[in-house]
Short mmCIF file of C-alpha atoms in Angstrom, two decimals:
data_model
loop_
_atom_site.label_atom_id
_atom_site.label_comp_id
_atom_site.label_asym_id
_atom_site.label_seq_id
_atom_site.Cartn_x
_atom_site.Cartn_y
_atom_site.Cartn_z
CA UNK A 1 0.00 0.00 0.00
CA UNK A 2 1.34 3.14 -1.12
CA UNK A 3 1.83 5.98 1.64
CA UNK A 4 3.16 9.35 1.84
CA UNK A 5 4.98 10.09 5.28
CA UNK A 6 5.48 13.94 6.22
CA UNK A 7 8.90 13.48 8.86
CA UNK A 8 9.91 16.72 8.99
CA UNK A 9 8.20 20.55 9.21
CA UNK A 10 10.40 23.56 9.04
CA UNK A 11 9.71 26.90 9.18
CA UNK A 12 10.29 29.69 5.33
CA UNK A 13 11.29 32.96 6.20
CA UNK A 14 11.98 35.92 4.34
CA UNK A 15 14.74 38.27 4.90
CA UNK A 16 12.48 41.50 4.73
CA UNK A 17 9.31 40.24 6.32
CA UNK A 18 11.19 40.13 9.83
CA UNK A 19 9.64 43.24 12.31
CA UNK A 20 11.58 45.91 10.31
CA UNK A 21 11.55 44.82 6.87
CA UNK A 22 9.76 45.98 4.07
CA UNK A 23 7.30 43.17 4.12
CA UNK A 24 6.82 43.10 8.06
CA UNK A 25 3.36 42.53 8.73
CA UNK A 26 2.13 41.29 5.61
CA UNK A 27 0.47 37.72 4.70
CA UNK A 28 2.35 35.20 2.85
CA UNK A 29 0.98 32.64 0.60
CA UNK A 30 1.41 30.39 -2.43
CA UNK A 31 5.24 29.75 -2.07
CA UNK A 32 6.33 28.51 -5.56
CA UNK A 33 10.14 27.40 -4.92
CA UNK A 34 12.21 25.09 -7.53
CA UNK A 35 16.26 24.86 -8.24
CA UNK A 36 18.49 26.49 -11.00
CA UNK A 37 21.76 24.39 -9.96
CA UNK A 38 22.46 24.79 -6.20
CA UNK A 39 20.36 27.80 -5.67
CA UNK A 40 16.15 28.28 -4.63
CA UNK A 41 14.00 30.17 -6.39
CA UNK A 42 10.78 31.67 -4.82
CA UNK A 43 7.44 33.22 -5.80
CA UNK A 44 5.71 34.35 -3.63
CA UNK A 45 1.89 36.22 -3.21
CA UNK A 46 2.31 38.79 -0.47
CA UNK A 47 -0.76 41.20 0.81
CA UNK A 48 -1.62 43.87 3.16
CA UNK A 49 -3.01 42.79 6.69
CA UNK A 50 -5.38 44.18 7.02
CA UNK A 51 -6.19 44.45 3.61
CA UNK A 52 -7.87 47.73 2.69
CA UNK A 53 -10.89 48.45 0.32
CA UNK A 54 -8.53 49.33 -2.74
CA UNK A 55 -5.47 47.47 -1.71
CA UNK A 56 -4.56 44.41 -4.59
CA UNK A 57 -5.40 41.08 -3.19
CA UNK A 58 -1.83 39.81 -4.16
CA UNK A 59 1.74 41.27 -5.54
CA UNK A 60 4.24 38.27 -6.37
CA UNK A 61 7.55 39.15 -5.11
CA UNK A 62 10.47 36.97 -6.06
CA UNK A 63 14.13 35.84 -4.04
CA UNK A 64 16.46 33.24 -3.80
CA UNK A 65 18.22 31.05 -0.87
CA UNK A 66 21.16 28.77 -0.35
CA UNK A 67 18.97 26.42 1.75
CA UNK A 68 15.73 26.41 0.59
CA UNK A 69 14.27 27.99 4.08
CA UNK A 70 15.58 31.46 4.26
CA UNK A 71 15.23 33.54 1.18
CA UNK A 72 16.70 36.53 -0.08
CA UNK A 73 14.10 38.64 -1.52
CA UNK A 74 14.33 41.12 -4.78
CA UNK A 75 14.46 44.68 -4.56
CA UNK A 76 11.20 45.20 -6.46
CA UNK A 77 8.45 42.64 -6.93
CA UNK A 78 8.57 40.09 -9.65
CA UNK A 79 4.71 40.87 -11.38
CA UNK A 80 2.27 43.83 -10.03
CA UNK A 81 -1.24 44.49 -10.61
CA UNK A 82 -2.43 46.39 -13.94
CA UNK A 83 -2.42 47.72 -16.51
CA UNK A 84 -3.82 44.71 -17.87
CA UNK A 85 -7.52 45.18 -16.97
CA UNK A 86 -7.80 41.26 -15.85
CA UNK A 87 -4.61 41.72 -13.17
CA UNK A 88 -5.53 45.16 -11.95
CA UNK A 89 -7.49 44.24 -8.10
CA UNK A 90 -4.08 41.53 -7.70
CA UNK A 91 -1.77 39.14 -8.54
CA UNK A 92 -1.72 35.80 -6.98
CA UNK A 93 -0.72 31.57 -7.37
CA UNK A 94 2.81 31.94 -9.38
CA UNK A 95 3.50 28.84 -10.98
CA UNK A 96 6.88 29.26 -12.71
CA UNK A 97 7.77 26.65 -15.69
CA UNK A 98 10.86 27.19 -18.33
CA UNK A 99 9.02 27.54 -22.15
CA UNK A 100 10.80 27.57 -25.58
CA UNK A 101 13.86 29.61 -25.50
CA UNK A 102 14.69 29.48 -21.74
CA UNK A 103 12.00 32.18 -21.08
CA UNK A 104 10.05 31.75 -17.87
CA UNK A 105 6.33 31.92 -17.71
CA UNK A 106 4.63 32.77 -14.84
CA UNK A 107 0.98 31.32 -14.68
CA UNK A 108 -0.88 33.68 -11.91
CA UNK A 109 -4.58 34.17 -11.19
CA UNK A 110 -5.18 37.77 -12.21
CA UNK A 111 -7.89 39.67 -10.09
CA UNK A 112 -10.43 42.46 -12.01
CA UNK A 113 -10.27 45.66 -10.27
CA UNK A 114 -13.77 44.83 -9.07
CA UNK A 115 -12.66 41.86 -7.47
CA UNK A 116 -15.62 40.26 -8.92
CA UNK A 117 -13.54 37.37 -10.98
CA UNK A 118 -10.18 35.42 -10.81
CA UNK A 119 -8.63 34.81 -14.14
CA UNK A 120 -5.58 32.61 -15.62
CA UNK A 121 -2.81 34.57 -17.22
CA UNK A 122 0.79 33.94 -18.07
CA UNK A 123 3.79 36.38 -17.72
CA UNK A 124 6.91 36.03 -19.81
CA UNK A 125 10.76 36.86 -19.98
CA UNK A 126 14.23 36.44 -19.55
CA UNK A 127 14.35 36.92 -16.50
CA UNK A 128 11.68 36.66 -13.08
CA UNK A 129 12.27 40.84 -12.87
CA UNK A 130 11.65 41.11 -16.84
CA UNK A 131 8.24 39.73 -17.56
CA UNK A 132 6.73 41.63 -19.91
CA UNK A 133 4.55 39.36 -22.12
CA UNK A 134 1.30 39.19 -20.10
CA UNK A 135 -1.99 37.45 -21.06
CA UNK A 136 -4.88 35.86 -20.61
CA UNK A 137 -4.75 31.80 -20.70
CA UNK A 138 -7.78 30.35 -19.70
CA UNK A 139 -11.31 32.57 -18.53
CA UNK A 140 -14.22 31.71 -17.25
CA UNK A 141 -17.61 33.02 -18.43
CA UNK A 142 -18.45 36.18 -16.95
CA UNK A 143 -20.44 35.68 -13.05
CA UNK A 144 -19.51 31.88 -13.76
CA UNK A 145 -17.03 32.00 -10.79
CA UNK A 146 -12.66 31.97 -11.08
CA UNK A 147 -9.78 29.75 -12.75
CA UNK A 148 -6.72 30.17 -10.84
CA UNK A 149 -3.90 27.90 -9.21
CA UNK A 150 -2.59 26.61 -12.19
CA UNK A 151 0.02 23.58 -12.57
CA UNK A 152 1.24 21.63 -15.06
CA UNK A 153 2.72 18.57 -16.25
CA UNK A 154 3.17 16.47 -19.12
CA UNK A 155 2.65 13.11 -19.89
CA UNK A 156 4.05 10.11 -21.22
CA UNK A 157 2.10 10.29 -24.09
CA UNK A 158 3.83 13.58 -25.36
CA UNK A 159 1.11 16.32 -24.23
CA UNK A 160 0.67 18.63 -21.62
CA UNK A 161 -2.17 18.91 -18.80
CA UNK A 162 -3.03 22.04 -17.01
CA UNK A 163 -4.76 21.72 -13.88
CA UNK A 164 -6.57 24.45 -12.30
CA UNK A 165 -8.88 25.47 -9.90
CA UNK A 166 -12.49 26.62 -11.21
CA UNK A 167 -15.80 27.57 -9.33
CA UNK A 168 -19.20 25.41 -10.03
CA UNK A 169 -22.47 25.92 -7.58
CA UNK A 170 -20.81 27.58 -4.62
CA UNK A 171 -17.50 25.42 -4.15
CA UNK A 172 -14.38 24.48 -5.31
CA UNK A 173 -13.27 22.01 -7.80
CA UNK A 174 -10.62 20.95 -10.13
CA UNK A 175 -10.39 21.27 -13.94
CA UNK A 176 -8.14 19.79 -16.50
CA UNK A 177 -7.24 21.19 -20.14
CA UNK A 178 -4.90 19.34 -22.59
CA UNK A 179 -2.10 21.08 -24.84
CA UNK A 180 0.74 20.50 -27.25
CA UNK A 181 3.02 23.04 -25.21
CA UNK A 182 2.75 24.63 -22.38
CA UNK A 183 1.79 27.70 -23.96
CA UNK A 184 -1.18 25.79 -25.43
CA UNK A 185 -3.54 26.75 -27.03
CA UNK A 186 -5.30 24.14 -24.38
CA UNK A 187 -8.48 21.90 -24.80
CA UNK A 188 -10.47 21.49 -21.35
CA UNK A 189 -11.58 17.91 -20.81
CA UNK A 190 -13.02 16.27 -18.08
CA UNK A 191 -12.04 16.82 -14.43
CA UNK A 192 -9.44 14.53 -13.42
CA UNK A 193 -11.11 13.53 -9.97
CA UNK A 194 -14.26 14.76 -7.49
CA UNK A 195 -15.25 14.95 -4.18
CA UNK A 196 -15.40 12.37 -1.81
CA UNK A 197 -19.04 12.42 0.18
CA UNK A 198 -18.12 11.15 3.10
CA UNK A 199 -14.40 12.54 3.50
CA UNK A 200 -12.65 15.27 4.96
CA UNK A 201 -12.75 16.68 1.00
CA UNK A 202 -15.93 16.43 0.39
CA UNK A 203 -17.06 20.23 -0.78
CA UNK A 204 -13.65 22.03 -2.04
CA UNK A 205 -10.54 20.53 -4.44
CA UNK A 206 -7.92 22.80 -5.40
CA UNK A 207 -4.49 22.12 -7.05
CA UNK A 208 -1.61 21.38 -5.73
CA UNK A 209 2.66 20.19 -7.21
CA UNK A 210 3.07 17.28 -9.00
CA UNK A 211 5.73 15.29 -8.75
CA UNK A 212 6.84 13.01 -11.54
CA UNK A 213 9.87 9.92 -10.59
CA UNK A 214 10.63 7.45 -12.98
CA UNK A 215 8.94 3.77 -11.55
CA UNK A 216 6.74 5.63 -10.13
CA UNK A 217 3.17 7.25 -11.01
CA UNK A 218 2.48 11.04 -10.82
CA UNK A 219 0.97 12.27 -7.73
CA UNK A 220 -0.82 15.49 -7.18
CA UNK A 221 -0.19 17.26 -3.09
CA UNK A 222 -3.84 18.63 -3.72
CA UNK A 223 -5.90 20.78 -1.10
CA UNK A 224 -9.31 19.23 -0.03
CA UNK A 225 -11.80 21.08 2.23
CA UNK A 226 -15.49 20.47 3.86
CA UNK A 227 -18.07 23.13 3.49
CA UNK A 228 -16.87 25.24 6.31
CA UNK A 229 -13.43 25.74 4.05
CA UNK A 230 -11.34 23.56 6.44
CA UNK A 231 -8.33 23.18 4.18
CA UNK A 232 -5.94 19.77 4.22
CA UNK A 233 -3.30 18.45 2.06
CA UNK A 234 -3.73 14.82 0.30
CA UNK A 235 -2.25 13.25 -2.23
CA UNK A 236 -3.95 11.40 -5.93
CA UNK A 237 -1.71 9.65 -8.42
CA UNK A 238 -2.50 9.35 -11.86
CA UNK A 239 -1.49 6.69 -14.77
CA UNK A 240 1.78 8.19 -16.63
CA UNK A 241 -0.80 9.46 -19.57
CA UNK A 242 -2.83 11.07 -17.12
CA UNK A 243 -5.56 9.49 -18.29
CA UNK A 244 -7.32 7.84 -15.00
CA UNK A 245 -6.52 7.74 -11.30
CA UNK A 246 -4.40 5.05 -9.83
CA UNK A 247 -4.60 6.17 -5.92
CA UNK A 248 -5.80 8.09 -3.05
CA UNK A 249 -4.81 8.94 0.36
CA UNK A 250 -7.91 7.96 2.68
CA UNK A 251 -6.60 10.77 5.42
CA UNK A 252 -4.73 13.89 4.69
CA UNK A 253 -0.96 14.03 4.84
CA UNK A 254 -1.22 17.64 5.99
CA UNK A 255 -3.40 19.76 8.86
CA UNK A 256 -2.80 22.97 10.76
CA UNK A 257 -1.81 22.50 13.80
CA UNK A 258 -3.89 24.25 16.90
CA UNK A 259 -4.78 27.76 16.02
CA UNK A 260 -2.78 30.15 18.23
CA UNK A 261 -5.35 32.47 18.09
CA UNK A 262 -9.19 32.13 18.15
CA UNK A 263 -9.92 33.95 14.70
CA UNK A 264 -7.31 32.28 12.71
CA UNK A 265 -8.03 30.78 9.67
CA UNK A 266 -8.11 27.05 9.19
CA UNK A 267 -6.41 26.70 6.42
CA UNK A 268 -2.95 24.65 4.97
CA UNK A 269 -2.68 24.66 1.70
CA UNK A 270 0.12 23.19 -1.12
CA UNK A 271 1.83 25.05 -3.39
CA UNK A 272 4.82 23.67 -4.62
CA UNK A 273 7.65 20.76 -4.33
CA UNK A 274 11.07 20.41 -4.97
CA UNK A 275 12.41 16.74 -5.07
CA UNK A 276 16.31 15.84 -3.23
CA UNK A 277 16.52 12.39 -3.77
CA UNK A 278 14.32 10.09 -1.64
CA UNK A 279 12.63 13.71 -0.02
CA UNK A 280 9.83 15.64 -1.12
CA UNK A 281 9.78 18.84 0.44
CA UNK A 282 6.60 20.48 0.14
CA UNK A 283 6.08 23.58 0.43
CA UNK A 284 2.89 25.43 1.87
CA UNK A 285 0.91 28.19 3.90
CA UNK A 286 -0.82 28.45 6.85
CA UNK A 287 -3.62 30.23 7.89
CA UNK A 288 -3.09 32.55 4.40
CA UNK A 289 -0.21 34.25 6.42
CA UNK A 290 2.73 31.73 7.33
CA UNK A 291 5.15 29.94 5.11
CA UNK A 292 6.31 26.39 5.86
CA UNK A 293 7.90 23.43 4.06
CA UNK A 294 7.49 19.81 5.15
CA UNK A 295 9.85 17.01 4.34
CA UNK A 296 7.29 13.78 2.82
CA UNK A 297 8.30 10.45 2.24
CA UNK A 298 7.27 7.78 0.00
CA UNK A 299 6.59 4.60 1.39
CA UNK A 300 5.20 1.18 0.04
#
């Protein structure tokens, strides 16, 4: 029976959210780290707290660590809100992959200014602080809810999957489109897997990493939640092709620990992983303010 182990939780800082940096007091979500050689790269969605009637739900900010736990954050952010009509009320979810060329491109969930819908765009560059090719990827039909939290991944059979999160009658769920490249253009098909009734996700899905190791299938760190928006992290493995499920974790591998405070949100939530041989360390927030990472083991 296939199990993955969490054996070790560390804390992510970053250098200028400490009490007198730039970022000191702010919320901290949606870590997207990977590696270019030895080093760690991190986006990042960083708000106000409290977050005021016309402040931007999200600014991505980018930096870089020797350790993958303390990071060294950029001078300016990475991707800001506007002019693009679609990113002007915030920017949030970075998902970073390398396209044709060695560009990066930045999937985010881009917020109207009237904070009435979450869209999926793309930045792209050179560089993390010269993105300047911004648009729209996938939209939902206007008052038909968000599509945000993008990842992606491609298959054995040659083409790429997008996952994302999209809206349907009051909740949460996952979608699934299929392209050449990962710049698309992308076909949505089915969703890849639903709620479970009778389990602790059995009213909200939302993407999480995959991680792909030869021998072994894919497996998704998703985010599950009942109707009260009690966020957990499982895990769901797919067929190489992507084509069906092959497994599910019965119980989470991930849950907040006690609430220090009585308001606090009850919340973790996946964003990304970075694989060091045998280790998975996943990386996550909690209560849409605190950065973590948690070392997961596979186990049959």
């Amino acid at each position: 029976m296939v199990a993955y182990v969490v054996e070790e939780l560390q804390d992510v800082t970053l250098d200028i959210a400490g009490p007198e940096g730039r970022l000191a007091g702010h919320d901290l979500m949606s870590p997207f780290v990977w590696t270019e050689g030895k080093t760690f790269r991190l986006l990042v969605r960083v708000l106000n707290n409290p977050l005021g009637p016309t402040d931007p739900t999200g600014v991505i900010w980018g930096g870089d660590s020797d350790d993958g736990v303390m990071f060294r954050m950029r001078h300016v952010p990475a991707i800001v809100p506007g002019p693009n009509p679609d990113d002007a009320g915030g920017c949030e979810d970075p998902t970073v992959v390398r396209g044709e060329g060695g560009n990066y491109l930045v999937f985010y969930t881009g917020v109207d200014a009237a904070r009435s819908q979450g869209s999926l765009l793309v930045a792209k560059g050179p560089e993390l602080t010269e993105l300047h090719e911004q648009r729209v990827m996938l939209k939902a039909p206007k008052s038909e809810g968000n599509i945000k939290e993008a990842t992606l991944a491609r298959g054995s059979d040659g083409q790429y999957r997008l996952f994302y999160e999209y809206a349907k009658d009051g909740a949460s769920r996952i979608g699934m489109a299929v392209g050449q490249s990962v710049e698309g253009p992308w076909t949505v098909v089915d969703d890849p897997f639903p709620i479970r009734e009778d389990a602790w996700d059995n009213w909200h899905l939302s993407t999480g990493p995959i991680v792909q190791e030869d021998g072994r299938d894919p497996v998704m760190f998703y985010n599950g939640a009942t109707v009260d928006a009690r966020w957990r992290i499982g895990w769901v493995s797919f067929a190489p092709d992507f084509s069906h499920v092959t497994g599910r974790g019965v119980e989470p591998v991930l849950m907040p620990p006690p609430a220090k405070v009585r308001d606090a949100t009850d919340i973790a939530f996946a964003a990304s992983c970075v694989v060091m041989g045998e280790n998975i360390w996943l990386y996550y927030s909690l209560e849409d303010k605190i950065l973590r990472r948690a070392r997961v083991r596979y186990y049959t």
